[in-house]
CSV table of C-alpha atoms in Angstrom, one decimal:
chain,number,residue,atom,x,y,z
A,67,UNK,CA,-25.2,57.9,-7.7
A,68,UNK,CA,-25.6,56.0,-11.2
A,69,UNK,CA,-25.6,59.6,-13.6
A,70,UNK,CA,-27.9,58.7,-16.6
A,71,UNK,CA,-28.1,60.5,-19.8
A,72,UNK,CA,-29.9,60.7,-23.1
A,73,UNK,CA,-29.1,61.6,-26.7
A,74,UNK,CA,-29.9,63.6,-28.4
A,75,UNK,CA,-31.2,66.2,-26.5
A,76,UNK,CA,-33.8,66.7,-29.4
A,77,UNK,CA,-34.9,64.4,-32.5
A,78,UNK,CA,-36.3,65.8,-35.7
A,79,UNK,CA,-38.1,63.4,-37.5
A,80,UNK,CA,-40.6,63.1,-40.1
A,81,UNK,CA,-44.3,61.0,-39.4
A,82,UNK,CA,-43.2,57.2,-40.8
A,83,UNK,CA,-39.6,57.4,-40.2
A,84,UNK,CA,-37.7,55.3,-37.8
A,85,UNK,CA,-36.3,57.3,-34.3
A,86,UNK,CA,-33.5,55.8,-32.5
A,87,UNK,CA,-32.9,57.5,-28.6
A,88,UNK,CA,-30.3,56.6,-27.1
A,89,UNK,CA,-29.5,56.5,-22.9
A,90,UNK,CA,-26.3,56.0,-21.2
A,91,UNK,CA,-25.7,54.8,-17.3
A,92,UNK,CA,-22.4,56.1,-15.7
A,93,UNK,CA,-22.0,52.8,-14.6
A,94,UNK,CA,-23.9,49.0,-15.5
A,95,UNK,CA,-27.7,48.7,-14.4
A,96,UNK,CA,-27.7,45.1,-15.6
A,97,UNK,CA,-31.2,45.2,-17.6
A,98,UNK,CA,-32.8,47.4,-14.9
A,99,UNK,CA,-33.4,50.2,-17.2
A,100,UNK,CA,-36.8,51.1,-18.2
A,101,UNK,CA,-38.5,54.0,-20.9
A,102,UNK,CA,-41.4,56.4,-20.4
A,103,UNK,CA,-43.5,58.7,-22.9
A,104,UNK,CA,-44.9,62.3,-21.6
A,105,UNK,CA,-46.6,64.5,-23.8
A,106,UNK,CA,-47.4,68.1,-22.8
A,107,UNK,CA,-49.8,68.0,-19.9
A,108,UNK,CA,-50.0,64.6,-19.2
A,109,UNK,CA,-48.4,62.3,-16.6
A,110,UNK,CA,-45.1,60.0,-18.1
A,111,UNK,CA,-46.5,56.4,-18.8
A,112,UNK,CA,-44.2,52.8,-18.9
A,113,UNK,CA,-43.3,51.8,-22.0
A,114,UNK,CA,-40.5,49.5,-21.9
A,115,UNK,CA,-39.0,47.5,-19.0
A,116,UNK,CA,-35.8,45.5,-18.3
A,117,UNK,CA,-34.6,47.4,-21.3
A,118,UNK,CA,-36.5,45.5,-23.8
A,119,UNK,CA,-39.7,44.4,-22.3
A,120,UNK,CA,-42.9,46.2,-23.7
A,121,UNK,CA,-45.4,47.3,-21.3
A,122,UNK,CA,-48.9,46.5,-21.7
A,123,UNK,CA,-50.4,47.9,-24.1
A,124,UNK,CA,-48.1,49.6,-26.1
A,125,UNK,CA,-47.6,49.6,-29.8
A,126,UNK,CA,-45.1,47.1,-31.4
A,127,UNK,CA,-43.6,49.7,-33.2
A,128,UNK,CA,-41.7,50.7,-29.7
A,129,UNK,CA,-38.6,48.5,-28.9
A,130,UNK,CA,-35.9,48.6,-26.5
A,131,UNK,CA,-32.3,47.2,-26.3
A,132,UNK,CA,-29.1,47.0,-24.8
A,133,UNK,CA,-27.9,46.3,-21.3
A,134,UNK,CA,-25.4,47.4,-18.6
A,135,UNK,CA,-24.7,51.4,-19.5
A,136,UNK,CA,-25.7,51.2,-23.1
A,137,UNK,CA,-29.2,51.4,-24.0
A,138,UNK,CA,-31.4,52.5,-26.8
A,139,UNK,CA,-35.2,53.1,-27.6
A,140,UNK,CA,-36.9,52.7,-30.8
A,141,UNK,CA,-39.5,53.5,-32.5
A,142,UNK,CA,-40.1,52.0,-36.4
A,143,UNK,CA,-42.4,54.5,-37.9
A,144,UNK,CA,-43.3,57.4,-36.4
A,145,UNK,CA,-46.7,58.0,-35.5
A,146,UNK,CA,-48.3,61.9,-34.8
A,147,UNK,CA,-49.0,60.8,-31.2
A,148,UNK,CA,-45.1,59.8,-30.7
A,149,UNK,CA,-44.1,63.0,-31.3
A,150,UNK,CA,-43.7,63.6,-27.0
A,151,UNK,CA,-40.7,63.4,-24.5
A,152,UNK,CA,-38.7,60.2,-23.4
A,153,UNK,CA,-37.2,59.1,-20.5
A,154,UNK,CA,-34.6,56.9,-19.4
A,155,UNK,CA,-34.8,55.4,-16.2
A,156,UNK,CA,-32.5,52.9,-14.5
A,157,UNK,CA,-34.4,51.4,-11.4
A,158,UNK,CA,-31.4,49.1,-10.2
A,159,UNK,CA,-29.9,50.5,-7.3
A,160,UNK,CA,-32.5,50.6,-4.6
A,161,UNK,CA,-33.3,53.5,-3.4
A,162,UNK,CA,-32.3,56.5,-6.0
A,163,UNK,CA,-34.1,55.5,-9.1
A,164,UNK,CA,-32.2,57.9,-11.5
A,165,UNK,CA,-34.0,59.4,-14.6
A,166,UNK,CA,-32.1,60.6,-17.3
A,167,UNK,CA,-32.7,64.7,-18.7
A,168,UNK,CA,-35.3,63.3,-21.5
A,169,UNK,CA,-35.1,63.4,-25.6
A,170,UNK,CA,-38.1,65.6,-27.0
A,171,UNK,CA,-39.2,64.4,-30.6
A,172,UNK,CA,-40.6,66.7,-32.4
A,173,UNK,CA,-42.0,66.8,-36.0
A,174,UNK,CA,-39.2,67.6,-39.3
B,544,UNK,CA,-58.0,49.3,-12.4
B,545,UNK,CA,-54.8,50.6,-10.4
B,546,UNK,CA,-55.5,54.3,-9.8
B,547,UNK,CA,-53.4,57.0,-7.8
B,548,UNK,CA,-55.2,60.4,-7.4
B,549,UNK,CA,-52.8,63.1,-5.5
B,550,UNK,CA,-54.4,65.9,-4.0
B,551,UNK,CA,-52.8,68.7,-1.9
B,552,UNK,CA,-50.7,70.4,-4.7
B,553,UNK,CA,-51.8,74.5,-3.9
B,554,UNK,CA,-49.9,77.7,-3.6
B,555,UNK,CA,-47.8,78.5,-0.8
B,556,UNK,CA,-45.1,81.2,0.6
B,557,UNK,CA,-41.7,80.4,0.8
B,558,UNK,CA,-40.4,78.7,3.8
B,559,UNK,CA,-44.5,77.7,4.3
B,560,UNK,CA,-45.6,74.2,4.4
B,561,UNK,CA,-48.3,71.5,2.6
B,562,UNK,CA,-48.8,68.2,2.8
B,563,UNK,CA,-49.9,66.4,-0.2
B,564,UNK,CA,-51.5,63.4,-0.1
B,565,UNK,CA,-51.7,60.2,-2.8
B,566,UNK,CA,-55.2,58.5,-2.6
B,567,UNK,CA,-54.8,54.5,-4.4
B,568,UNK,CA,-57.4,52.3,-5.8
B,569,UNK,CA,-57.3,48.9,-7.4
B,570,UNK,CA,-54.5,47.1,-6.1
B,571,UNK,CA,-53.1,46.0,-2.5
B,572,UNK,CA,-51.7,49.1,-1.6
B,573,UNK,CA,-49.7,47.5,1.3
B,574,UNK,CA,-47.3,45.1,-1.1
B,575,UNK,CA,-46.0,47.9,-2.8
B,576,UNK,CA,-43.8,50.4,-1.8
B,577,UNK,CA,-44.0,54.1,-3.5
B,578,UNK,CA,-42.2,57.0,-4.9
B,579,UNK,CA,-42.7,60.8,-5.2
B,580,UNK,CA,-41.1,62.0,-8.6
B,581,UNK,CA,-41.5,65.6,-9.4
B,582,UNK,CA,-41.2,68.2,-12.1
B,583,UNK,CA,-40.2,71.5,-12.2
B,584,UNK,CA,-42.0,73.8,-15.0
B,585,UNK,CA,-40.5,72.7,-18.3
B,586,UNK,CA,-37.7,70.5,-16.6
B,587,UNK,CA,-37.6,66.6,-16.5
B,588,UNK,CA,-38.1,64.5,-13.7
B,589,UNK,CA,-36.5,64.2,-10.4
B,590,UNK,CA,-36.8,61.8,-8.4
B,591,UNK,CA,-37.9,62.7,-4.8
B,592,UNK,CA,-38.5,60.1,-2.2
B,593,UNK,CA,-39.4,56.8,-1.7
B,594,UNK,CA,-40.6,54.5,0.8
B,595,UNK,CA,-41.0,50.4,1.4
B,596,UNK,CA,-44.5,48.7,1.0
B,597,UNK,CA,-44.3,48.7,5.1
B,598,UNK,CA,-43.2,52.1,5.5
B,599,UNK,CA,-40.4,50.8,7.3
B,600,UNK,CA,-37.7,52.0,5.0
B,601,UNK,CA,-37.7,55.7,3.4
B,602,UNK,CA,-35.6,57.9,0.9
B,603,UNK,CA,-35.1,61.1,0.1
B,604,UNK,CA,-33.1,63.4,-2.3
B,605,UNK,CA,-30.7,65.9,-0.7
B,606,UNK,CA,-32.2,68.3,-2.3
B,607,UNK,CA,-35.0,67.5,0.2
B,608,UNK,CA,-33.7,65.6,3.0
B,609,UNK,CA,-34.7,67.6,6.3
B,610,UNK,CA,-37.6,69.4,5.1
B,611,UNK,CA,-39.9,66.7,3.3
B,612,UNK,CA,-41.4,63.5,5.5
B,613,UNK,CA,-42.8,60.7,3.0
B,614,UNK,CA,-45.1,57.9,5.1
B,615,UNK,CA,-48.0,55.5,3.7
B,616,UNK,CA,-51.2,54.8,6.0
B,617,UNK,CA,-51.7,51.1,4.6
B,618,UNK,CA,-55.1,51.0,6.4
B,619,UNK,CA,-56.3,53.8,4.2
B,620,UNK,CA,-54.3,53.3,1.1
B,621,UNK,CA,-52.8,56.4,0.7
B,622,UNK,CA,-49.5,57.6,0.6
B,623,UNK,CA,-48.4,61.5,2.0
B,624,UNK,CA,-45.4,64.0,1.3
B,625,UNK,CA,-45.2,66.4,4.2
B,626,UNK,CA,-43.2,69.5,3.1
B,627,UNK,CA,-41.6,72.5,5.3
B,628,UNK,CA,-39.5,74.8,4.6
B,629,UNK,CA,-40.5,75.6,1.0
B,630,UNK,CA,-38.3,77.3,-1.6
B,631,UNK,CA,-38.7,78.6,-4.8
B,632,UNK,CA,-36.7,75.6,-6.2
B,633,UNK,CA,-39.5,73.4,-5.1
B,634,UNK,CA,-42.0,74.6,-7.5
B,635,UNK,CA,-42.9,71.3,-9.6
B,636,UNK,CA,-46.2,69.0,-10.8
B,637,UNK,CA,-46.0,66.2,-8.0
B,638,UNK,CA,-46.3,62.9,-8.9
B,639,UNK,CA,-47.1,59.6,-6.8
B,640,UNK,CA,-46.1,56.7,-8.0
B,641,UNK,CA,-46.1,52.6,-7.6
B,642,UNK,CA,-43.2,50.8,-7.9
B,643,UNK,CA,-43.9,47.2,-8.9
B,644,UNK,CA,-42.3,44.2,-6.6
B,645,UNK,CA,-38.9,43.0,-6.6
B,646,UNK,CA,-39.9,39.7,-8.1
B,647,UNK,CA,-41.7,41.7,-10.6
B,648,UNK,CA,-38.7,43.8,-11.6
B,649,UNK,CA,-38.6,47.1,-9.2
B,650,UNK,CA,-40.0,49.6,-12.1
B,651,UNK,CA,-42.5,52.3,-12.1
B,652,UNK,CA,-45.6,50.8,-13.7
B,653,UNK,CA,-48.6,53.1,-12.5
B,654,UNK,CA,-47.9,57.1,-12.4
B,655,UNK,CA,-50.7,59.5,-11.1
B,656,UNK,CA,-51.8,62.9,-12.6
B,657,UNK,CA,-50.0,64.9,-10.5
B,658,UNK,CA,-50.5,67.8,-8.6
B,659,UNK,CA,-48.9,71.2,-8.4
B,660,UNK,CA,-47.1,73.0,-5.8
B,661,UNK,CA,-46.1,76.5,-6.5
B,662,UNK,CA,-43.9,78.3,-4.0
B,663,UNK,CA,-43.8,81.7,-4.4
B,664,UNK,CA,-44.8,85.2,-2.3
């Protein structure tokens, strides 16, 4: 089972400042990695996909990197509807999809 | 517009059973295969079972393997989760969810609202 995990845990950060999250696979997914949003109540939405791909829709502030076990998510100016949890996900070995344990950002 | 709508989610005893079911609009329900991912009360997801856009092929956690039956009825488009044997540790928002193609990538692209199982006496 690929182990995925997420730092940090939890992100401080101010509305306009620049977030950096950052997700780790125990071993390479290639660019099968992909990054959901989930604020309180609501179902986890897509927003990036072979680690750098933006889903439809979302805001250009979000952007992805990396491949293999190293990946990151960022997001260039905050925004008071970021402020929510992020996922991890790599979806490369067919069929246990691992998510990684999330990184809540919340307001400074 | 691709909609899943779950439905089934109640409260139930422990070692009871429930069946929840995954209603899906909007796209061709039978190219795609489809995932249950669940979440425990202020835990992060976990990925439950899965199954192939045939039904032919099916996964499950070992948390749940034995007690939970995932199958798809393509000529109704909607996708179940039988579940027996209930525990406590089963407590979580269900969520159905698509998986896109292989050609397309394999990711999760489409997650419903979920719906919640409580185990408990």
């Amino acid at each position: 089972e690929i182990v995925m995990t997420q730092s940090p845990a939890t992100l401080s950060v101010s509305p306009g400042e620049r977030a950096t999250l950052s997700c780790r696979a125990s071993q390479s997914v290639s660019s099968n990695l992909a990054w959901y949003q989930q604020k309180p109540g609501q179902a986890p939405r897509l927003l990036i996909y072979g680690a750098s791909t933006s889903a439809t829709g979302i805001p250009a502030r979000f952007s992805g990197s990396g491949s293999g076990t190293e990946f990151t998510l960022t997001i260039s100016s905050l925004q008071s509807e970021d402020f929510a949890v992020y996922y991890c996900q790599q979806y490369n070995n067919w069929p246990l999809f691992t998510f990684g344990p999330g990184t809540k950002v919340d307001i400074k | 517009e691709v909609q899943l709508v779950e439905s089934g989610g109640t409260l139930v005893r422990p070692g009871g059973s429930l069946r929840l079911s995954c209603s899906a609009s909007g796209f061709i329900f039978s190219n795609y295969a489809m995932h249950w991912v669940r979440q425990a009360p202020g835990k992060g997801l976990e990925y439950v079972s899965a199954i192939s856009s045939n039904g032919g092929s099916t996964y499950y956690a070992d948390s749940v393997k034995g007690r939970f039956t995932i199958s798809r009825d393509n000529s109704k488009n909607t996708l179940y989760l039988q579940m027996s044997s209930l525990r406590a540790e089963d407590t979580a928002v269900y969520y159905c969810v698509r998986r896109t193609t292989a050609a397309a990538g394999g990711y999760f692209d489409y997650w419903g609202q979920g719906t919640p199982v409580t185990v408990s006496s």
